[in-house]
Amino acid sequence: MTVLRRLWETIVKHAVDCLQSLGVPHRSRIWWCPTSKMTLLPLHAAGPYKDAEPNLQDLFISSYTSTLSALIKARKSGSDASPLTTSPKTVRPKLLIIAQPRVPNQAEIDGVRKEVQKIQLAVPSTNILMDEGGTYAHVIAGLGAHNWVHFATHGTQNTRNPFHSCFHIHDRDLTLLDIVNARLPNAEFAFLSVCHGATGDENNPDETIHLAAGLQFCGFRSVIGTRYAMADVDGPIVAEEVYKHMFRKVGKGEEEANSQVPVDYRDAAEALNIATRVLKNSGAPIERWINFIHIGA
């Protein structure tokens, strides 16, 4: 809490004052582009944390970007877009869920099956690769056929060789290099419900390519990740609230699922803001709900 208050007083409050003086509307989106050691700090969670005083989370919707060019590219649409990304609003995004509650040499993740169930309740149509169905071959093929992906598994960051950072799946590791080589021009949104999905490197903070940043490098325009280890119980809560908001205009029946109601991957940041507020209001300690961050468009 002390760190969040100091961030507010020394950095974030001044940015908020400037935004408000410019007339930027309440709950507008803002992007943080920190460098050096600042990349390791939870700017999105700064605030006075006093009764009756709003924190940053209450005032604006925060996202991160590694560079301005990466953000511009992530938000770009139009004539150069692919058939599945003709505009930021995709009529029927194809959501692939890669769910691996149990993989070799890793502890079982208790909340994965419940997380999948919660997502299915919020999203009209999903394809699921779970347990032995989540082989390397199936995952690579699935990534090529879907523009949205949800990972619910273990992840490992390799700070020495970032492109060897990986997701642990059924029969082998899926590295960032594998995803780069898969060439995914239709990629839009990725939710990394994995531990350390967006963890920086204290020794080389400007050079770190964590899993979330790596997926953005691979073409995903909007990515949700975690800064450190996440509690198993948080995955189902946050995932449910995120997808409920992103698919809030889409019905659950077959007729509605085939409707032309657009879904926008750029809603992910607002959806995460709502989801973490739900987690906060449930009584979860602060280190759990500030763990989740949004990167990109």
PDB file of C-alpha atoms in Angstrom:
ATOM      1  CA  MET A   1       0.000   0.000   0.000  1.00  0.00           C
ATOM      2  CA  THR A   2       2.874   2.378   0.798  1.00  0.00           C
ATOM      3  CA  VAL A   3       4.329   1.902  -2.691  1.00  0.00           C
ATOM      4  CA  LEU A   4       0.966   2.609  -4.342  1.00  0.00           C
ATOM      5  CA  ARG A   5       0.535   5.794  -2.313  1.00  0.00           C
ATOM      6  CA  ARG A   6       4.052   6.991  -3.147  1.00  0.00           C
ATOM      7  CA  LEU A   7       3.467   6.302  -6.823  1.00  0.00           C
ATOM      8  CA  TRP A   8       0.309   8.375  -6.604  1.00  0.00           C
ATOM      9  CA  GLU A   9       1.939  11.330  -4.876  1.00  0.00           C
ATOM     10  CA  THR A  10       5.143  11.435  -6.927  1.00  0.00           C
ATOM     11  CA  ILE A  11       3.947  10.451 -10.414  1.00  0.00           C
ATOM     12  CA  VAL A  12       0.376   9.436 -11.077  1.00  0.00           C
ATOM     13  CA  LYS A  13      -1.465  12.281  -9.332  1.00  0.00           C
ATOM     14  CA  HIS A  14       0.354  14.809 -11.512  1.00  0.00           C
ATOM     15  CA  ALA A  15      -0.632  12.924 -14.659  1.00  0.00           C
ATOM     16  CA  VAL A  16      -4.250  12.747 -13.459  1.00  0.00           C
ATOM     17  CA  ASP A  17      -4.303  16.473 -12.664  1.00  0.00           C
ATOM     18  CA  CYS A  18      -3.031  17.203 -16.171  1.00  0.00           C
ATOM     19  CA  LEU A  19      -5.625  14.950 -17.804  1.00  0.00           C
ATOM     20  CA  GLN A  20      -8.428  16.520 -15.813  1.00  0.00           C
ATOM     21  CA  SER A  21      -7.234  20.047 -16.616  1.00  0.00           C
ATOM     22  CA  LEU A  22      -7.384  19.118 -20.300  1.00  0.00           C
ATOM     23  CA  GLY A  23     -10.967  17.966 -19.884  1.00  0.00           C
ATOM     24  CA  VAL A  24     -10.308  14.275 -20.551  1.00  0.00           C
ATOM     25  CA  PRO A  25     -13.593  12.550 -19.601  1.00  0.00           C
ATOM     26  CA  HIS A  26     -13.924  10.428 -16.490  1.00  0.00           C
ATOM     27  CA  ARG A  27     -13.255   6.703 -17.125  1.00  0.00           C
ATOM     28  CA  SER A  28     -11.405   7.397 -20.373  1.00  0.00           C
ATOM     29  CA  ARG A  29      -8.656   5.013 -21.377  1.00  0.00           C
ATOM     30  CA  ILE A  30      -5.029   5.972 -20.761  1.00  0.00           C
ATOM     31  CA  TRP A  31      -1.798   4.203 -21.679  1.00  0.00           C
ATOM     32  CA  TRP A  32       1.367   3.988 -19.594  1.00  0.00           C
ATOM     33  CA  CYS A  33       4.656   3.692 -21.490  1.00  0.00           C
ATOM     34  CA  PRO A  34       7.225   3.327 -18.693  1.00  0.00           C
ATOM     35  CA  THR A  35      10.945   2.740 -19.137  1.00  0.00           C
ATOM     36  CA  SER A  36      13.776   1.298 -17.032  1.00  0.00           C
ATOM     37  CA  LYS A  37      12.827   0.379 -13.446  1.00  0.00           C
ATOM     38  CA  MET A  38       9.443   2.048 -13.888  1.00  0.00           C
ATOM     39  CA  THR A  39       8.342  -0.946 -15.977  1.00  0.00           C
ATOM     40  CA  LEU A  40       8.352  -3.008 -12.773  1.00  0.00           C
ATOM     41  CA  LEU A  41       5.970  -0.725 -10.856  1.00  0.00           C
ATOM     42  CA  PRO A  42       2.147  -1.067 -10.703  1.00  0.00           C
ATOM     43  CA  LEU A  43       1.283   2.388 -12.003  1.00  0.00           C
ATOM     44  CA  HIS A  44      -2.244   1.209 -12.866  1.00  0.00           C
ATOM     45  CA  ALA A  45      -2.990   0.592  -9.173  1.00  0.00           C
ATOM     46  CA  ALA A  46      -1.686   3.877  -7.728  1.00  0.00           C
ATOM     47  CA  GLY A  47      -3.913   5.942  -5.475  1.00  0.00           C
ATOM     48  CA  PRO A  48      -4.249   7.727  -2.131  1.00  0.00           C
ATOM     49  CA  TYR A  49      -6.175   4.779  -0.670  1.00  0.00           C
ATOM     50  CA  LYS A  50      -8.136   6.990   1.689  1.00  0.00           C
ATOM     51  CA  ASP A  51     -11.844   7.057   2.405  1.00  0.00           C
ATOM     52  CA  ALA A  52     -13.855   9.139  -0.059  1.00  0.00           C
ATOM     53  CA  GLU A  53     -10.811   9.729  -2.307  1.00  0.00           C
ATOM     54  CA  PRO A  54     -10.738   7.966  -5.680  1.00  0.00           C
ATOM     55  CA  ASN A  55      -7.792   5.880  -6.795  1.00  0.00           C
ATOM     56  CA  LEU A  56      -6.566   5.791 -10.392  1.00  0.00           C
ATOM     57  CA  GLN A  57      -8.652   2.679 -11.053  1.00  0.00           C
ATOM     58  CA  ASP A  58     -11.782   4.719 -10.235  1.00  0.00           C
ATOM     59  CA  LEU A  59     -10.819   7.649 -12.484  1.00  0.00           C
ATOM     60  CA  PHE A  60      -9.352   6.184 -15.661  1.00  0.00           C
ATOM     61  CA  ILE A  61      -8.880   2.816 -17.378  1.00  0.00           C
ATOM     62  CA  SER A  62      -5.181   1.961 -17.585  1.00  0.00           C
ATOM     63  CA  SER A  63      -3.293  -0.049 -20.166  1.00  0.00           C
ATOM     64  CA  TYR A  64       0.421  -0.468 -20.842  1.00  0.00           C
ATOM     65  CA  THR A  65       2.453  -0.355 -24.025  1.00  0.00           C
ATOM     66  CA  SER A  66       6.150  -1.023 -24.555  1.00  0.00           C
ATOM     67  CA  THR A  67       6.440   1.665 -27.240  1.00  0.00           C
ATOM     68  CA  LEU A  68       4.180   4.170 -28.963  1.00  0.00           C
ATOM     69  CA  SER A  69       4.739   2.433 -32.300  1.00  0.00           C
ATOM     70  CA  ALA A  70       3.525  -0.862 -30.791  1.00  0.00           C
ATOM     71  CA  LEU A  71       0.344   0.866 -29.609  1.00  0.00           C
ATOM     72  CA  ILE A  72      -0.268   2.544 -32.967  1.00  0.00           C
ATOM     73  CA  LYS A  73       0.169  -0.803 -34.725  1.00  0.00           C
ATOM     74  CA  ALA A  74      -2.162  -2.538 -32.266  1.00  0.00           C
ATOM     75  CA  ARG A  75      -4.925   0.016 -32.842  1.00  0.00           C
ATOM     76  CA  LYS A  76      -4.504   0.159 -36.598  1.00  0.00           C
ATOM     77  CA  SER A  77      -7.360  -1.030 -38.793  1.00  0.00           C
ATOM     78  CA  GLY A  78      -8.672  -0.446 -42.261  1.00  0.00           C
ATOM     79  CA  SER A  79      -7.604  -1.426 -45.743  1.00  0.00           C
ATOM     80  CA  ASP A  80      -4.549  -3.398 -44.571  1.00  0.00           C
ATOM     81  CA  ALA A  81      -6.544  -5.510 -42.122  1.00  0.00           C
ATOM     82  CA  SER A  82      -6.988  -9.237 -42.666  1.00  0.00           C
ATOM     83  CA  PRO A  83     -10.393 -10.839 -43.398  1.00  0.00           C
ATOM     84  CA  LEU A  84     -10.898 -11.663 -39.712  1.00  0.00           C
ATOM     85  CA  THR A  85      -9.852  -8.180 -38.550  1.00  0.00           C
ATOM     86  CA  THR A  86     -11.636  -5.909 -41.005  1.00  0.00           C
ATOM     87  CA  SER A  87     -12.206  -3.456 -38.165  1.00  0.00           C
ATOM     88  CA  PRO A  88     -11.641  -3.350 -34.404  1.00  0.00           C
ATOM     89  CA  LYS A  89     -15.162  -4.738 -34.054  1.00  0.00           C
ATOM     90  CA  THR A  90     -15.288  -8.391 -35.026  1.00  0.00           C
ATOM     91  CA  VAL A  91     -18.806  -9.711 -35.594  1.00  0.00           C
ATOM     92  CA  ARG A  92     -18.096 -13.184 -34.258  1.00  0.00           C
ATOM     93  CA  PRO A  93     -14.613 -13.572 -32.761  1.00  0.00           C
ATOM     94  CA  LYS A  94     -13.399 -17.140 -32.681  1.00  0.00           C
ATOM     95  CA  LEU A  95     -12.308 -17.927 -29.112  1.00  0.00           C
ATOM     96  CA  LEU A  96      -9.888 -20.794 -28.540  1.00  0.00           C
ATOM     97  CA  ILE A  97      -9.487 -21.945 -24.921  1.00  0.00           C
ATOM     98  CA  ILE A  98      -6.239 -23.772 -24.169  1.00  0.00           C
ATOM     99  CA  ALA A  99      -6.893 -25.283 -20.750  1.00  0.00           C
ATOM    100  CA  GLN A 100      -4.317 -27.509 -19.101  1.00  0.00           C
ATOM    101  CA  PRO A 101      -5.091 -28.165 -15.420  1.00  0.00           C
ATOM    102  CA  ARG A 102      -2.491 -30.933 -15.264  1.00  0.00           C
ATOM    103  CA  VAL A 103       0.783 -31.115 -17.200  1.00  0.00           C
ATOM    104  CA  PRO A 104       3.967 -33.111 -16.504  1.00  0.00           C
ATOM    105  CA  ASN A 105       6.284 -31.761 -13.794  1.00  0.00           C
ATOM    106  CA  GLN A 106       3.841 -29.003 -12.786  1.00  0.00           C
ATOM    107  CA  ALA A 107       1.388 -28.692  -9.914  1.00  0.00           C
ATOM    108  CA  GLU A 108      -2.264 -29.206 -10.785  1.00  0.00           C
ATOM    109  CA  ILE A 109      -4.250 -25.988 -11.231  1.00  0.00           C
ATOM    110  CA  ASP A 110      -7.493 -26.497  -9.344  1.00  0.00           C
ATOM    111  CA  GLY A 111      -9.488 -23.654 -10.877  1.00  0.00           C
ATOM    112  CA  VAL A 112      -8.998 -24.350 -14.584  1.00  0.00           C
ATOM    113  CA  ARG A 113     -12.121 -26.461 -15.188  1.00  0.00           C
ATOM    114  CA  LYS A 114     -14.304 -23.961 -13.347  1.00  0.00           C
ATOM    115  CA  GLU A 115     -12.692 -21.150 -15.340  1.00  0.00           C
ATOM    116  CA  VAL A 116     -13.601 -22.869 -18.605  1.00  0.00           C
ATOM    117  CA  GLN A 117     -17.188 -23.309 -17.429  1.00  0.00           C
ATOM    118  CA  LYS A 118     -17.459 -19.619 -16.540  1.00  0.00           C
ATOM    119  CA  ILE A 119     -16.141 -18.580 -19.943  1.00  0.00           C
ATOM    120  CA  GLN A 120     -18.599 -20.877 -21.709  1.00  0.00           C
ATOM    121  CA  LEU A 121     -21.465 -19.192 -19.862  1.00  0.00           C
ATOM    122  CA  ALA A 122     -20.337 -15.762 -21.069  1.00  0.00           C
ATOM    123  CA  VAL A 123     -19.205 -16.550 -24.634  1.00  0.00           C
ATOM    124  CA  PRO A 124     -21.724 -17.972 -27.142  1.00  0.00           C
ATOM    125  CA  SER A 125     -19.234 -20.144 -29.016  1.00  0.00           C
ATOM    126  CA  THR A 126     -15.845 -21.538 -27.946  1.00  0.00           C
ATOM    127  CA  ASN A 127     -13.438 -24.258 -28.996  1.00  0.00           C
ATOM    128  CA  ILE A 128     -11.629 -25.978 -26.135  1.00  0.00           C
ATOM    129  CA  LEU A 129      -8.313 -27.837 -26.097  1.00  0.00           C
ATOM    130  CA  MET A 130      -8.143 -29.454 -22.667  1.00  0.00           C
ATOM    131  CA  ASP A 131      -5.996 -32.196 -21.144  1.00  0.00           C
ATOM    132  CA  GLU A 132      -4.817 -34.644 -23.852  1.00  0.00           C
ATOM    133  CA  GLY A 133      -6.616 -32.550 -26.476  1.00  0.00           C
ATOM    134  CA  GLY A 134      -4.119 -29.753 -25.899  1.00  0.00           C
ATOM    135  CA  THR A 135      -1.234 -31.220 -27.863  1.00  0.00           C
ATOM    136  CA  TYR A 136       1.331 -29.052 -29.598  1.00  0.00           C
ATOM    137  CA  ALA A 137      -0.044 -29.908 -33.031  1.00  0.00           C
ATOM    138  CA  HIS A 138      -3.640 -29.134 -32.019  1.00  0.00           C
ATOM    139  CA  VAL A 139      -2.661 -25.871 -30.328  1.00  0.00           C
ATOM    140  CA  ILE A 140      -0.659 -24.585 -33.299  1.00  0.00           C
ATOM    141  CA  ALA A 141      -3.501 -25.473 -35.662  1.00  0.00           C
ATOM    142  CA  GLY A 142      -6.026 -23.879 -33.300  1.00  0.00           C
ATOM    143  CA  LEU A 143      -4.098 -20.631 -33.038  1.00  0.00           C
ATOM    144  CA  GLY A 144      -4.111 -20.330 -36.804  1.00  0.00           C
ATOM    145  CA  ALA A 145      -7.874 -20.823 -36.972  1.00  0.00           C
ATOM    146  CA  HIS A 146      -8.883 -18.406 -34.188  1.00  0.00           C
ATOM    147  CA  ASN A 147      -8.373 -14.694 -33.613  1.00  0.00           C
ATOM    148  CA  TRP A 148      -8.982 -14.798 -29.828  1.00  0.00           C
ATOM    149  CA  VAL A 149      -7.218 -17.165 -27.427  1.00  0.00           C
ATOM    150  CA  HIS A 150      -7.469 -17.850 -23.689  1.00  0.00           C
ATOM    151  CA  PHE A 151      -4.581 -19.668 -21.981  1.00  0.00           C
ATOM    152  CA  ALA A 152      -5.359 -21.355 -18.654  1.00  0.00           C
ATOM    153  CA  THR A 153      -2.216 -23.294 -17.845  1.00  0.00           C
ATOM    154  CA  HIS A 154       1.273 -22.898 -16.386  1.00  0.00           C
ATOM    155  CA  GLY A 155       3.685 -20.457 -17.972  1.00  0.00           C
ATOM    156  CA  THR A 156       7.430 -19.956 -17.546  1.00  0.00           C
ATOM    157  CA  GLN A 157       9.462 -16.867 -18.358  1.00  0.00           C
ATOM    158  CA  ASN A 158      13.001 -17.313 -19.640  1.00  0.00           C
ATOM    159  CA  THR A 159      14.856 -14.054 -18.995  1.00  0.00           C
ATOM    160  CA  ARG A 160      18.059 -15.280 -20.632  1.00  0.00           C
ATOM    161  CA  ASN A 161      16.345 -16.303 -23.856  1.00  0.00           C
ATOM    162  CA  PRO A 162      12.935 -14.591 -23.914  1.00  0.00           C
ATOM    163  CA  PHE A 163      11.703 -16.374 -27.019  1.00  0.00           C
ATOM    164  CA  HIS A 164      12.090 -19.634 -25.121  1.00  0.00           C
ATOM    165  CA  SER A 165       9.552 -18.415 -22.558  1.00  0.00           C
ATOM    166  CA  CYS A 166       6.704 -20.860 -22.803  1.00  0.00           C
ATOM    167  CA  PHE A 167       3.255 -22.160 -22.005  1.00  0.00           C
ATOM    168  CA  HIS A 168       3.188 -25.711 -20.649  1.00  0.00           C
ATOM    169  CA  ILE A 169       0.776 -27.872 -22.648  1.00  0.00           C
ATOM    170  CA  HIS A 170      -0.005 -31.577 -22.820  1.00  0.00           C
ATOM    171  CA  ASP A 171       2.916 -33.096 -24.714  1.00  0.00           C
ATOM    172  CA  ARG A 172       5.591 -30.363 -24.815  1.00  0.00           C
ATOM    173  CA  ASP A 173       6.213 -26.685 -24.169  1.00  0.00           C
ATOM    174  CA  LEU A 174       4.769 -24.050 -26.492  1.00  0.00           C
ATOM    175  CA  THR A 175       7.416 -21.324 -26.761  1.00  0.00           C
ATOM    176  CA  LEU A 176       7.077 -17.758 -27.978  1.00  0.00           C
ATOM    177  CA  LEU A 177       9.334 -18.737 -30.867  1.00  0.00           C
ATOM    178  CA  ASP A 178       6.823 -21.420 -31.824  1.00  0.00           C
ATOM    179  CA  ILE A 179       4.075 -18.792 -31.893  1.00  0.00           C
ATOM    180  CA  VAL A 180       6.227 -16.393 -33.934  1.00  0.00           C
ATOM    181  CA  ASN A 181       6.928 -19.133 -36.466  1.00  0.00           C
ATOM    182  CA  ALA A 182       3.227 -20.009 -36.622  1.00  0.00           C
ATOM    183  CA  ARG A 183       2.555 -16.609 -38.253  1.00  0.00           C
ATOM    184  CA  LEU A 184      -0.839 -15.446 -36.982  1.00  0.00           C
ATOM    185  CA  PRO A 185      -2.007 -12.489 -39.112  1.00  0.00           C
ATOM    186  CA  ASN A 186      -5.547 -12.719 -37.712  1.00  0.00           C
ATOM    187  CA  ALA A 187      -4.567 -12.492 -34.029  1.00  0.00           C
ATOM    188  CA  GLU A 188      -6.573  -9.972 -32.003  1.00  0.00           C
ATOM    189  CA  PHE A 189      -6.992 -10.779 -28.311  1.00  0.00           C
ATOM    190  CA  ALA A 190      -5.183 -13.023 -25.826  1.00  0.00           C
ATOM    191  CA  PHE A 191      -6.014 -13.621 -22.155  1.00  0.00           C
ATOM    192  CA  LEU A 192      -3.105 -15.173 -20.249  1.00  0.00           C
ATOM    193  CA  SER A 193      -4.569 -16.763 -17.141  1.00  0.00           C
ATOM    194  CA  VAL A 194      -1.110 -17.990 -16.181  1.00  0.00           C
ATOM    195  CA  CYS A 195       1.372 -17.085 -13.465  1.00  0.00           C
ATOM    196  CA  HIS A 196       4.047 -14.526 -14.364  1.00  0.00           C
ATOM    197  CA  GLY A 197       2.475 -13.796 -17.736  1.00  0.00           C
ATOM    198  CA  ALA A 198       3.684 -10.175 -17.707  1.00  0.00           C
ATOM    199  CA  THR A 199       6.630 -10.251 -15.313  1.00  0.00           C
ATOM    200  CA  GLY A 200       9.529  -7.881 -15.899  1.00  0.00           C
ATOM    201  CA  ASP A 201      13.247  -8.510 -15.356  1.00  0.00           C
ATOM    202  CA  GLU A 202      14.850  -6.437 -12.609  1.00  0.00           C
ATOM    203  CA  ASN A 203      18.283  -6.740 -14.220  1.00  0.00           C
ATOM    204  CA  ASN A 204      17.220  -5.728 -17.740  1.00  0.00           C
ATOM    205  CA  PRO A 205      13.820  -4.017 -17.411  1.00  0.00           C
ATOM    206  CA  ASP A 206      14.001  -2.313 -20.824  1.00  0.00           C
ATOM    207  CA  GLU A 207      14.847  -5.508 -22.676  1.00  0.00           C
ATOM    208  CA  THR A 208      12.376  -7.943 -21.178  1.00  0.00           C
ATOM    209  CA  ILE A 209      10.015  -9.805 -23.491  1.00  0.00           C
ATOM    210  CA  HIS A 210       7.597 -11.566 -21.166  1.00  0.00           C
ATOM    211  CA  LEU A 211       4.818 -13.836 -22.398  1.00  0.00           C
ATOM    212  CA  ALA A 212       2.248 -11.033 -22.716  1.00  0.00           C
ATOM    213  CA  ALA A 213       4.615  -8.689 -24.567  1.00  0.00           C
ATOM    214  CA  GLY A 214       5.755 -11.604 -26.703  1.00  0.00           C
ATOM    215  CA  LEU A 215       2.196 -12.320 -27.808  1.00  0.00           C
ATOM    216  CA  GLN A 216       1.770  -8.669 -28.741  1.00  0.00           C
ATOM    217  CA  PHE A 217       4.988  -8.971 -30.764  1.00  0.00           C
ATOM    218  CA  CYS A 218       3.419 -12.011 -32.472  1.00  0.00           C
ATOM    219  CA  GLY A 219       0.492  -9.878 -33.598  1.00  0.00           C
ATOM    220  CA  PHE A 220      -2.080  -9.987 -30.794  1.00  0.00           C
ATOM    221  CA  ARG A 221      -3.395  -6.443 -30.500  1.00  0.00           C
ATOM    222  CA  SER A 222      -4.826  -6.686 -26.983  1.00  0.00           C
ATOM    223  CA  VAL A 223      -3.418  -8.867 -24.175  1.00  0.00           C
ATOM    224  CA  ILE A 224      -4.315  -9.482 -20.514  1.00  0.00           C
ATOM    225  CA  GLY A 225      -1.608 -10.928 -18.259  1.00  0.00           C
ATOM    226  CA  THR A 226      -0.362 -11.146 -14.688  1.00  0.00           C
ATOM    227  CA  ARG A 227       2.710  -9.609 -13.068  1.00  0.00           C
ATOM    228  CA  TYR A 228       3.417 -12.492 -10.703  1.00  0.00           C
ATOM    229  CA  ALA A 229       1.929 -15.738  -9.405  1.00  0.00           C
ATOM    230  CA  MET A 230      -1.882 -15.693  -9.375  1.00  0.00           C
ATOM    231  CA  ALA A 231      -4.249 -17.417  -6.992  1.00  0.00           C
ATOM    232  CA  ASP A 232      -6.097 -20.350  -8.589  1.00  0.00           C
ATOM    233  CA  VAL A 233      -9.425 -18.985  -7.344  1.00  0.00           C
ATOM    234  CA  ASP A 234      -8.947 -15.683  -9.165  1.00  0.00           C
ATOM    235  CA  GLY A 235      -8.869 -17.102 -12.695  1.00  0.00           C
ATOM    236  CA  PRO A 236     -12.577 -18.047 -12.855  1.00  0.00           C
ATOM    237  CA  ILE A 237     -13.694 -14.736 -11.299  1.00  0.00           C
ATOM    238  CA  VAL A 238     -11.663 -12.450 -13.532  1.00  0.00           C
ATOM    239  CA  ALA A 239     -12.258 -14.461 -16.703  1.00  0.00           C
ATOM    240  CA  GLU A 240     -16.011 -14.539 -16.145  1.00  0.00           C
ATOM    241  CA  GLU A 241     -16.265 -10.780 -15.601  1.00  0.00           C
ATOM    242  CA  VAL A 242     -13.977  -9.950 -18.530  1.00  0.00           C
ATOM    243  CA  TYR A 243     -15.930 -12.012 -21.043  1.00  0.00           C
ATOM    244  CA  LYS A 244     -19.314 -10.995 -19.613  1.00  0.00           C
ATOM    245  CA  HIS A 245     -18.438  -7.391 -20.372  1.00  0.00           C
ATOM    246  CA  MET A 246     -16.881  -8.031 -23.773  1.00  0.00           C
ATOM    247  CA  PHE A 247     -19.904 -10.081 -24.903  1.00  0.00           C
ATOM    248  CA  ARG A 248     -22.491  -7.985 -23.052  1.00  0.00           C
ATOM    249  CA  LYS A 249     -24.361  -7.099 -26.247  1.00  0.00           C
ATOM    250  CA  VAL A 250     -24.529 -10.667 -27.515  1.00  0.00           C
ATOM    251  CA  GLY A 251     -27.277 -13.069 -26.486  1.00  0.00           C
ATOM    252  CA  LYS A 252     -26.730 -16.649 -25.350  1.00  0.00           C
ATOM    253  CA  GLY A 253     -29.137 -18.518 -27.642  1.00  0.00           C
ATOM    254  CA  GLU A 254     -28.333 -20.006 -31.049  1.00  0.00           C
ATOM    255  CA  GLU A 255     -30.115 -17.201 -32.873  1.00  0.00           C
ATOM    256  CA  GLU A 256     -28.221 -14.531 -30.938  1.00  0.00           C
ATOM    257  CA  ALA A 257     -24.911 -16.375 -31.341  1.00  0.00           C
ATOM    258  CA  ASN A 258     -25.318 -16.095 -35.101  1.00  0.00           C
ATOM    259  CA  SER A 259     -26.311 -12.444 -35.008  1.00  0.00           C
ATOM    260  CA  GLN A 260     -24.289  -9.569 -36.398  1.00  0.00           C
ATOM    261  CA  VAL A 261     -23.674  -7.863 -33.037  1.00  0.00           C
ATOM    262  CA  PRO A 262     -20.030  -6.762 -33.093  1.00  0.00           C
ATOM    263  CA  VAL A 263     -17.548  -7.565 -30.329  1.00  0.00           C
ATOM    264  CA  ASP A 264     -14.557  -5.260 -29.892  1.00  0.00           C
ATOM    265  CA  TYR A 265     -11.194  -6.504 -28.630  1.00  0.00           C
ATOM    266  CA  ARG A 266     -10.497  -2.930 -27.507  1.00  0.00           C
ATOM    267  CA  ASP A 267     -13.087  -3.456 -24.738  1.00  0.00           C
ATOM    268  CA  ALA A 268     -10.621  -5.727 -22.924  1.00  0.00           C
ATOM    269  CA  ALA A 269      -9.046  -2.968 -20.824  1.00  0.00           C
ATOM    270  CA  GLU A 270     -12.410  -1.719 -19.552  1.00  0.00           C
ATOM    271  CA  ALA A 271     -13.525  -5.308 -18.989  1.00  0.00           C
ATOM    272  CA  LEU A 272     -10.419  -6.002 -16.882  1.00  0.00           C
ATOM    273  CA  ASN A 273     -10.962  -2.812 -14.889  1.00  0.00           C
ATOM    274  CA  ILE A 274     -14.474  -4.009 -14.066  1.00  0.00           C
ATOM    275  CA  ALA A 275     -13.293  -7.551 -13.292  1.00  0.00           C
ATOM    276  CA  THR A 276     -10.569  -6.464 -10.884  1.00  0.00           C
ATOM    277  CA  ARG A 277     -13.013  -4.171  -9.111  1.00  0.00           C
ATOM    278  CA  VAL A 278     -15.300  -7.191  -8.635  1.00  0.00           C
ATOM    279  CA  LEU A 279     -12.343  -9.144  -7.250  1.00  0.00           C
ATOM    280  CA  LYS A 280     -11.447  -6.237  -4.968  1.00  0.00           C
ATOM    281  CA  ASN A 281     -15.024  -5.905  -3.694  1.00  0.00           C
ATOM    282  CA  SER A 282     -15.138  -9.633  -2.967  1.00  0.00           C
ATOM    283  CA  GLY A 283     -12.584  -9.053  -0.222  1.00  0.00           C
ATOM    284  CA  ALA A 284      -9.491 -10.264  -2.083  1.00  0.00           C
ATOM    285  CA  PRO A 285      -6.283  -8.684  -0.741  1.00  0.00           C
ATOM    286  CA  ILE A 286      -4.761  -5.920  -2.809  1.00  0.00           C
ATOM    287  CA  GLU A 287      -1.863  -7.993  -4.146  1.00  0.00           C
ATOM    288  CA  ARG A 288      -4.338 -10.279  -5.909  1.00  0.00           C
ATOM    289  CA  TRP A 289      -6.413  -7.766  -7.824  1.00  0.00           C
ATOM    290  CA  ILE A 290      -3.525  -5.469  -8.867  1.00  0.00           C
ATOM    291  CA  ASN A 291      -1.771  -8.513 -10.352  1.00  0.00           C
ATOM    292  CA  PHE A 292      -3.761  -8.335 -13.609  1.00  0.00           C
ATOM    293  CA  ILE A 293      -2.758  -5.830 -16.292  1.00  0.00           C
ATOM    294  CA  HIS A 294      -3.762  -4.986 -19.843  1.00  0.00           C
ATOM    295  CA  ILE A 295      -1.314  -4.391 -22.678  1.00  0.00           C
ATOM    296  CA  GLY A 296      -2.042  -2.911 -26.092  1.00  0.00           C
ATOM    297  CA  ALA A 297      -5.149  -1.662 -27.865  1.00  0.00           C
TER     298      ALA A 297
END
